[in-house]
XYZ file of C-alpha atoms in Angstrom:
569
model
C 39.749 7.871 -5.304
C 40.356 8.216 -1.645
C 39.153 6.016 1.175
C 37.245 7.447 4.084
C 39.695 6.051 6.729
C 43.034 6.804 7.729
C 46.304 4.833 7.902
C 49.726 5.507 8.818
C 51.977 6.836 6.356
C 54.321 3.663 5.758
C 58.122 3.785 6.439
C 60.209 2.871 3.087
C 63.862 4.209 3.076
C 63.995 6.343 0.135
C 60.603 4.925 -1.245
C 58.259 7.621 0.284
C 57.930 11.164 -1.115
C 55.709 14.030 -0.642
C 54.127 16.452 -3.099
C 52.034 19.741 -2.331
C 49.689 20.520 -5.242
C 47.372 23.276 -4.681
C 47.522 23.128 -0.785
C 47.088 19.384 -0.658
C 50.139 17.081 0.070
C 50.160 13.878 -1.995
C 52.046 10.817 -0.951
C 54.178 9.025 -3.169
C 55.674 5.627 -3.216
C 58.817 4.491 -5.353
C 57.707 1.204 -6.263
C 60.486 0.525 -9.020
C 63.643 1.979 -9.906
C 65.273 1.939 -13.254
C 69.067 2.539 -13.776
C 69.702 5.691 -16.135
C 73.152 5.301 -18.019
C 73.193 8.958 -19.067
C 72.716 10.056 -15.567
C 74.611 7.023 -13.995
C 72.001 6.569 -11.222
C 68.747 4.798 -10.633
C 65.391 6.907 -11.307
C 62.499 5.854 -9.395
C 59.013 5.216 -11.061
C 56.774 6.597 -8.455
C 52.803 6.671 -7.860
C 50.481 8.329 -5.437
C 49.361 6.092 -2.688
C 47.195 8.763 -0.600
C 47.020 12.344 0.530
C 48.166 13.612 4.234
C 45.775 14.720 6.774
C 46.742 18.254 7.582
C 45.748 17.713 11.323
C 47.716 14.555 11.887
C 50.836 14.740 9.456
C 51.688 10.963 10.043
C 48.428 9.795 8.858
C 47.096 9.808 5.308
C 43.795 8.818 3.210
C 44.975 5.748 1.226
C 43.882 5.152 -2.458
C 43.496 2.073 -4.503
C 47.471 2.035 -5.032
C 48.207 1.699 -1.287
C 46.183 -1.368 -1.397
C 48.000 -2.870 -4.102
C 51.563 -2.030 -3.037
C 50.968 -2.396 0.814
C 48.593 -5.442 0.954
C 49.968 -6.336 4.257
C 49.364 -3.400 6.033
C 46.584 -3.160 8.795
C 43.274 -1.694 8.006
C 41.168 -0.346 10.606
C 38.721 -3.318 11.453
C 35.751 -1.185 11.852
C 35.934 0.388 8.100
C 37.327 -2.948 6.246
C 34.828 -3.176 3.506
C 33.078 -0.045 4.076
C 30.271 -1.519 6.329
C 28.533 1.770 6.171
C 26.799 0.216 2.996
C 26.505 -3.321 1.669
C 28.824 -4.732 -0.925
C 25.692 -6.020 -2.547
C 22.768 -3.466 -3.284
C 19.354 -4.224 -4.399
C 18.616 -2.078 -7.094
C 15.454 -3.509 -9.302
C 12.578 -2.324 -7.097
C 14.351 1.026 -6.480
C 14.482 1.839 -10.117
C 10.966 0.913 -10.909
C 9.752 3.333 -7.607
C 11.866 6.100 -8.884
C 10.436 5.989 -12.166
C 6.787 5.815 -11.416
C 7.379 8.708 -9.018
C 9.493 10.904 -11.761
C 5.996 9.995 -14.131
C 3.823 11.494 -11.793
C 5.920 13.974 -10.358
C 5.234 12.682 -6.979
C 9.011 13.126 -5.929
C 8.747 16.780 -7.120
C 5.612 17.213 -4.965
C 7.142 15.873 -1.879
C 10.396 17.727 -2.407
C 8.381 20.874 -2.266
C 6.130 20.155 0.755
C 8.692 18.636 2.961
C 11.804 20.190 2.215
C 15.309 19.045 3.175
C 14.165 15.948 4.476
C 12.019 14.649 1.260
C 14.612 12.152 0.574
C 14.341 10.397 3.762
C 10.291 10.787 3.388
C 10.491 9.058 0.212
C 12.749 6.031 1.493
C 10.553 5.531 4.361
C 7.696 4.863 1.692
C 9.853 2.920 -0.396
C 10.990 0.851 2.466
C 7.382 -0.099 3.520
C 6.611 -1.170 -0.209
C 9.560 -3.230 -0.544
C 9.974 -4.685 3.156
C 6.447 -4.859 3.875
C 7.033 -3.385 6.789
C 6.437 0.185 8.817
C 8.553 -0.360 12.123
C 10.830 2.276 12.012
C 13.651 0.735 14.002
C 14.149 -1.808 11.141
C 14.961 0.989 8.429
C 18.624 1.118 8.562
C 18.795 -2.391 7.779
C 16.801 -1.815 4.542
C 19.062 1.340 3.875
C 22.170 -0.922 4.089
C 21.540 -2.880 1.074
C 19.221 -0.338 -1.214
C 20.044 2.581 -2.947
C 18.735 5.841 -1.487
C 16.729 8.885 -2.140
C 18.535 11.026 0.600
C 21.137 13.132 -0.250
C 24.325 11.392 -1.062
C 22.360 8.328 -0.085
C 23.064 8.889 3.567
C 21.996 6.165 5.826
C 19.954 7.467 8.814
C 19.942 5.674 12.222
C 16.626 4.572 13.672
C 16.841 7.477 16.230
C 16.572 9.860 13.474
C 13.831 8.189 11.563
C 11.935 8.059 15.102
C 12.847 12.022 15.450
C 11.470 12.630 11.700
C 8.443 10.791 12.364
C 7.782 12.628 15.594
C 7.403 15.748 13.419
C 4.152 17.612 13.339
C 3.606 17.851 9.415
C 0.111 18.821 9.513
C 0.624 21.587 7.112
C 2.769 19.507 4.906
C 0.316 16.961 4.619
C -2.517 19.543 3.883
C -0.023 21.358 1.273
C 0.559 17.744 -0.454
C -3.282 16.836 -0.560
C -4.163 20.248 -2.079
C -1.294 19.915 -4.672
C -2.308 16.402 -5.338
C -5.777 17.126 -6.098
C -5.238 20.400 -8.026
C -3.474 18.457 -10.586
C -6.403 16.543 -11.543
C -8.667 17.496 -14.599
C -11.634 18.810 -12.818
C -13.570 19.156 -15.661
C -13.738 15.511 -16.782
C -16.805 13.228 -14.800
C -15.189 10.737 -12.595
C -16.338 8.047 -10.250
C -14.773 7.989 -6.793
C -14.624 4.674 -4.984
C -14.633 5.845 -1.260
C -14.234 3.162 1.582
C -12.644 2.699 5.139
C -11.488 0.293 7.414
C -9.935 0.260 11.011
C -6.640 -0.177 12.637
C -5.228 -0.872 16.068
C -2.656 1.438 17.812
C -0.343 -0.816 19.520
C 1.439 1.814 21.423
C 1.128 5.379 22.619
C -1.559 7.641 23.627
C -3.437 8.468 20.359
C -6.360 10.871 20.674
C -8.263 9.068 17.640
C -7.912 5.794 18.928
C -11.248 4.510 20.861
C -13.425 1.392 21.476
C -15.428 1.390 18.242
C -17.136 -0.734 15.612
C -14.338 -3.137 15.364
C -14.131 -5.490 12.024
C -11.997 -8.122 13.528
C -13.610 -8.225 17.164
C -10.378 -7.898 19.407
C -11.925 -5.041 21.621
C -9.008 -3.003 21.252
C -8.820 0.587 20.446
C -8.957 1.378 16.963
C -9.009 4.458 14.528
C -10.788 4.605 11.242
C -8.822 5.233 7.776
C -10.859 6.244 4.735
C -9.184 6.543 1.102
C -11.103 8.211 -1.778
C -10.146 6.448 -5.015
C -10.526 7.729 -8.684
C -11.746 4.855 -10.401
C -11.202 6.602 -14.068
C -7.513 7.390 -13.488
C -6.632 4.648 -11.131
C -5.334 6.850 -8.318
C -5.961 7.447 -4.689
C -6.821 11.087 -4.231
C -7.015 11.671 -0.338
C -7.402 10.054 2.914
C -9.191 10.633 6.071
C -8.505 9.496 9.900
C -10.967 9.798 12.349
C -12.160 8.285 15.574
C -12.749 4.786 16.076
C -16.168 5.368 17.584
C -17.480 7.021 14.232
C -19.245 4.825 11.940
C -19.241 4.835 8.077
C -22.554 6.580 7.609
C -22.008 9.524 9.900
C -18.461 10.126 8.278
C -19.671 10.154 4.527
C -21.189 13.534 4.409
C -18.036 15.268 5.906
C -15.877 13.553 3.265
C -18.530 15.098 0.318
C -17.714 18.588 1.700
C -14.063 17.794 1.317
C -14.431 16.646 -2.124
C -16.285 20.030 -3.227
C -13.262 21.731 -1.115
C -10.906 19.964 -3.452
C -12.892 21.553 -6.604
C -14.515 18.461 -7.718
C -17.851 19.068 -9.327
C -18.897 16.479 -11.878
C -18.423 13.593 -9.714
C -20.166 10.268 -8.894
C -19.581 7.696 -5.832
C -19.005 3.988 -5.578
C -20.210 3.065 -2.190
C -20.302 -0.035 -0.150
C -23.616 -0.875 1.567
C -21.999 0.630 5.055
C -22.817 3.980 3.732
C -26.258 3.526 2.988
C -28.489 5.713 4.680
C -31.623 8.039 3.511
C -29.691 11.142 4.917
C -26.787 9.985 2.889
C -28.718 9.656 -0.465
C -30.403 12.978 0.210
C -27.158 14.786 0.915
C -25.663 13.407 -2.262
C -29.224 14.566 -4.194
C -28.834 18.052 -2.950
C -25.206 18.409 -3.890
C -25.623 17.056 -7.521
C -23.522 13.883 -6.794
C -24.339 10.610 -8.667
C -24.117 7.530 -6.765
C -23.709 3.761 -7.035
C -24.498 1.658 -3.977
C -24.664 -1.470 -2.715
C -27.844 -2.756 -0.848
C -27.794 -6.105 1.008
C -30.422 -8.520 -0.654
C -31.913 -9.337 2.615
C -33.058 -5.929 3.715
C -36.653 -5.493 3.734
C -36.256 -2.505 1.375
C -35.289 -4.776 -1.687
C -36.416 -8.097 -0.894
C -40.032 -7.549 -1.882
C -38.335 -6.060 -5.143
C -36.427 -9.433 -5.843
C -39.251 -11.833 -5.048
C -41.685 -9.983 -7.473
C -39.125 -10.196 -10.110
C -38.056 -13.642 -9.487
C -38.075 -15.599 -12.656
C -38.438 -12.981 -14.992
C -34.591 -12.748 -16.203
C -32.470 -15.559 -14.786
C -32.698 -17.691 -17.721
C -33.098 -15.217 -20.360
C -30.097 -14.734 -22.648
C -30.468 -10.883 -23.204
C -30.502 -10.457 -19.327
C -26.872 -12.429 -19.033
C -23.755 -10.433 -18.158
C -21.039 -12.848 -19.233
C -17.796 -11.105 -17.865
C -19.327 -11.444 -14.192
C -21.173 -14.790 -14.879
C -24.457 -13.501 -13.813
C -27.548 -12.053 -14.860
C -29.127 -8.785 -14.175
C -32.392 -6.424 -14.883
C -33.298 -3.123 -13.978
C -36.293 -1.553 -12.313
C -37.027 2.297 -12.023
C -39.001 3.537 -8.875
C -38.442 5.479 -5.718
C -36.225 4.467 -3.142
C -37.650 6.492 -0.270
C -41.253 8.017 0.391
C -39.353 11.367 0.904
C -37.836 10.947 -2.756
C -38.124 13.815 -5.299
C -36.661 11.714 -7.948
C -36.735 8.017 -9.372
C -33.845 5.804 -8.724
C -32.483 2.762 -10.671
C -32.431 -0.718 -8.946
C -30.365 -3.125 -10.804
C -31.506 -6.807 -9.482
C -28.698 -9.504 -9.934
C -28.677 -13.329 -9.673
C -25.623 -15.486 -9.880
C -25.957 -19.416 -9.773
C -22.659 -19.646 -8.047
C -23.549 -17.331 -5.359
C -27.251 -18.908 -4.961
C -25.152 -22.459 -3.979
C -22.812 -21.153 -1.791
C -25.518 -18.681 -0.001
C -27.895 -21.322 0.480
C -25.165 -23.618 1.867
C -24.419 -21.265 4.251
C -28.179 -20.979 5.240
C -28.560 -25.068 5.680
C -25.481 -24.978 7.874
C -26.969 -21.811 9.916
C -30.003 -24.265 10.660
C -28.033 -27.244 11.202
C -26.143 -25.617 13.914
C -29.074 -24.038 15.448
C -31.007 -27.565 15.589
C -27.988 -28.888 17.039
C -27.750 -26.475 19.942
C -31.454 -27.046 20.376
C -30.809 -31.156 20.580
C -28.037 -30.196 23.301
C -30.180 -27.863 25.475
C -33.400 -30.253 25.226
C -34.872 -30.324 28.842
C -32.979 -27.346 29.919
C -34.296 -23.911 30.579
C -34.337 -21.644 27.814
C -34.330 -17.847 27.668
C -35.664 -15.809 24.930
C -33.300 -16.495 22.027
C -34.529 -14.190 19.253
C -32.102 -15.260 16.635
C -33.268 -18.756 16.971
C -36.693 -17.919 17.169
C -36.605 -16.429 14.130
C -36.118 -19.673 12.339
C -37.778 -22.146 14.856
C -40.892 -22.244 17.273
C -39.831 -23.359 20.346
C -42.028 -25.779 22.712
C -41.697 -25.013 26.619
C -43.311 -26.247 29.747
C -45.390 -23.585 31.038
C -46.315 -24.540 34.407
C -44.477 -25.429 37.790
C -41.088 -26.120 38.663
C -40.610 -27.238 34.608
C -41.525 -23.799 33.242
C -39.402 -22.276 30.368
C -37.643 -25.862 30.070
C -37.257 -26.486 26.196
C -39.438 -29.877 25.124
C -39.610 -29.764 21.560
C -39.497 -27.085 18.300
C -40.842 -26.577 14.862
C -39.064 -25.045 11.953
C -40.694 -21.995 10.596
C -40.491 -23.228 6.837
C -41.882 -20.155 5.369
C -39.295 -18.181 7.061
C -36.385 -20.299 6.121
C -37.890 -20.660 2.284
C -38.093 -16.780 2.019
C -34.356 -16.629 3.091
C -33.640 -19.468 0.351
C -35.478 -17.992 -2.124
C -33.333 -14.817 -1.894
C -29.849 -16.733 -2.216
C -27.881 -15.649 -5.055
C -29.346 -12.189 -5.662
C -28.254 -8.586 -4.806
C -29.084 -5.127 -5.631
C -27.198 -2.078 -6.635
C -29.102 1.442 -6.878
C -27.752 4.323 -9.212
C -28.862 7.710 -9.046
C -28.473 7.944 -13.019
C -30.025 6.148 -15.865
C -27.734 3.147 -16.823
C -27.901 -0.761 -17.793
C -27.514 -3.542 -15.381
C -24.274 -4.168 -17.086
C -23.111 -0.524 -16.870
C -23.661 -0.493 -12.903
C -22.013 -3.899 -12.290
C -18.918 -2.886 -14.012
C -19.010 0.631 -11.952
C -19.388 -1.139 -8.925
C -16.490 -3.935 -9.525
C -14.142 -1.349 -9.818
C -14.135 -1.132 -6.034
C -11.924 -4.012 -6.422
C -8.809 -1.927 -6.876
C -9.549 0.411 -3.459
C -10.244 -2.750 -1.682
C -7.018 -4.021 -2.985
C -5.643 -0.793 -1.443
C -6.765 -1.547 1.829
C -5.383 -5.267 1.493
C -2.205 -3.909 0.233
C -1.804 -1.158 3.169
C -2.389 -3.858 5.874
C -0.760 -7.000 4.637
C 1.794 -5.724 2.051
C 3.004 -2.639 3.885
C 2.849 -3.662 7.663
C 0.258 -1.321 8.337
C -2.499 -3.415 9.957
C -1.419 -1.437 13.153
C 0.563 1.602 13.708
C 3.368 1.553 16.161
C 3.423 5.129 17.603
C 3.440 6.942 20.710
C 1.905 10.511 19.958
C -0.480 12.284 17.692
C 2.444 13.974 15.497
C 3.786 10.155 14.553
C 0.762 8.747 14.403
C -0.326 11.420 11.543
C 3.136 11.624 9.980
C 3.397 7.843 9.561
C -0.448 7.794 7.911
C 1.194 10.578 5.678
C 4.116 8.521 4.613
C 1.925 5.361 4.151
C -0.546 7.313 1.921
C 2.319 8.163 -0.445
C 3.463 4.479 -0.303
C -0.100 3.596 -1.363
C -0.087 5.527 -4.079
C 3.035 4.275 -5.369
C 2.247 0.686 -4.595
C -1.300 1.144 -6.361
C 0.913 2.596 -9.563
C 2.987 -0.679 -9.696
C -0.460 -2.861 -9.367
C -2.172 -0.970 -12.247
C 0.826 -0.924 -14.587
C 1.055 -4.862 -13.842
C -2.938 -5.354 -14.172
C -2.582 -3.414 -17.367
C -0.066 -5.748 -19.020
C -1.675 -8.703 -18.030
C -4.740 -7.475 -19.723
C -2.969 -6.835 -22.802
C -1.127 -9.984 -23.091
C -4.163 -12.095 -22.381
C -2.843 -14.710 -19.443
C -1.587 -13.961 -16.072
C 1.890 -15.520 -14.936
C 2.129 -15.957 -11.186
C 4.913 -13.333 -11.249
C 2.561 -10.509 -12.198
C 1.418 -9.753 -8.710
C 2.763 -6.858 -6.824
C 4.526 -9.003 -4.080
C 5.912 -11.432 -6.420
C 7.049 -8.976 -8.921
C 8.739 -6.814 -6.141
C 10.571 -10.349 -4.963
C 11.687 -10.686 -8.430
C 12.933 -7.057 -8.851
C 14.801 -7.421 -5.707
C 17.239 -10.146 -7.221
C 18.598 -7.270 -9.771
C 21.729 -6.689 -7.752
C 24.912 -4.743 -7.875
C 28.154 -6.098 -6.306
C 31.132 -4.074 -5.424
C 34.278 -5.262 -6.625
C 37.817 -5.020 -5.165
C 38.297 -1.906 -7.048
C 35.636 -0.306 -4.845
C 33.223 0.245 -7.745
C 29.480 -1.286 -7.957
C 28.491 -3.342 -11.096
C 25.602 -5.245 -12.160
C 26.176 -9.068 -10.738
C 24.386 -10.620 -13.757
C 22.077 -9.759 -16.767
C 18.574 -9.446 -16.304
C 16.415 -12.584 -16.602
C 13.601 -13.076 -18.918
C 10.881 -13.001 -16.141
C 12.713 -9.641 -14.800
C 12.376 -8.547 -18.171
C 8.649 -9.346 -18.596
C 8.167 -7.637 -15.527
C 10.000 -4.408 -16.323
C 8.110 -3.974 -19.640
C 5.031 -3.349 -17.404
C 6.389 -0.464 -16.503
C 7.959 0.856 -19.907
C 11.541 -0.231 -18.825
C 14.108 -2.674 -20.362
C 17.244 -4.531 -19.517
C 19.016 -1.910 -21.332
C 17.675 1.054 -19.133
C 18.593 -1.000 -16.037
C 21.950 -1.273 -17.199
C 22.100 2.748 -17.925
C 20.544 3.583 -14.373
C 23.023 0.976 -12.651
C 26.149 2.718 -14.332
C 24.870 5.861 -13.159
C 23.863 4.886 -9.958
C 27.857 3.507 -9.830
C 29.105 6.661 -10.624
C 27.054 8.630 -8.190
C 28.438 6.192 -5.241
C 31.858 6.494 -6.715
C 31.485 10.207 -6.048
C 29.770 9.963 -2.687
C 32.687 7.589 -1.823
C 35.407 10.058 -3.024
C 33.927 13.238 -0.892
């Protein structure tokens, strides 16, 4: 194995010789001489210490023997210790990600659509998962101490990463989403959880970034990002990005058209209350899509329904849904006057929810009353939010006009709101029990965790890009990372379910931190080896992915061989 750097061929009188083999000149050193009585002279014992650089005859590429017999010779400072790659590589999470991609053929799909730079694409996805960061300028730091998917594990600079992200990958993105969705079994009935969030753009001029319906009220330009999630198979199917000024209700019908374009026919949708509208309900009816949708309990549409059934099911054992610690009943009726079909209204009540929501109502009334006390005797403009709960008494004549002198609670309004505490309603298009409906709706937790993971654990709360191409490419990479991270989450979740108890290391962030402790160390012979045995905790995590300590050993040996080959080229 020869080093990548050059050193001057050492001078040793009678000790350095050369030999040309198939066009390559090798440098030999006589490290010992033994007297041969038959020949009556000393015979040298030689070994190769390097090979000559044909363009610089005084220079050679040394091997490990050179370092052994000439330990005091100066090695170029810039390459001493091979600073192109760390002497300690964190390999555990890389091995897991590589396996998950291979099982789902994700790596093959990316290779087909991206081409020669597919390795860098996958490395950027792995980088965002492992480091919880999506800033391209820090990628070289990650690449320095991790194995890579790039050819010969090449470490690219931040400028190369910037150029790569700046490419227009519209065709590649569309090609991947088509192939990813074509690989699904479209004959089976599936429920798709569809949800959206909004993100900021911290730099650049992005067409989609507009002032819109911002969830964290920062008054900054945003864009909307939505993901369709296959609840049955626990996989993200596709994503959408659209301008920040477009609300969820308006976008839903465009998403439904995309579902049809991907070939899905026998599907139902699990939707949050943000998508509730008469037009959307009728659109799903027209296309034969089923749905499970949340309706906020205080809406006039269902509040009367709740109040009429109050006391009919909350304390009945047959209505208890123990897995969610609530009670439920189902009522069949029409949703809108324009409906041609009946819907199934599932009414739920939770003691815990009642206690927390009632306390919020009481605190709200207390805050309003404190505000009124503070402003007694002052002029009060119309205040609809407060006047919903209080009758305000004001002077009506002279200079004292509109000054607040007192108030009375609207007890009937407050009592009605308290009576609705603890209740919520789901509406389904298909006949099912209250337990079946809540089970379907609660499966949205997986898609909600996707968004939390995307924002909190992959550094994607904001996109740090300067143009539309970079914006789209980065979202594409993040979606691939989202698929992989979701697979990690699903495997850990299934392992916890099977074992019946959850250890604190069986969350995605904790598991990644633990797997990152599996390291390979470069020895003085320049070969990477496992630093220590796999721990009991790491074995438990690896088991969730169908992997063992023996697998890690085998993967490490293969990686070591790959790195050895790369170094000698």
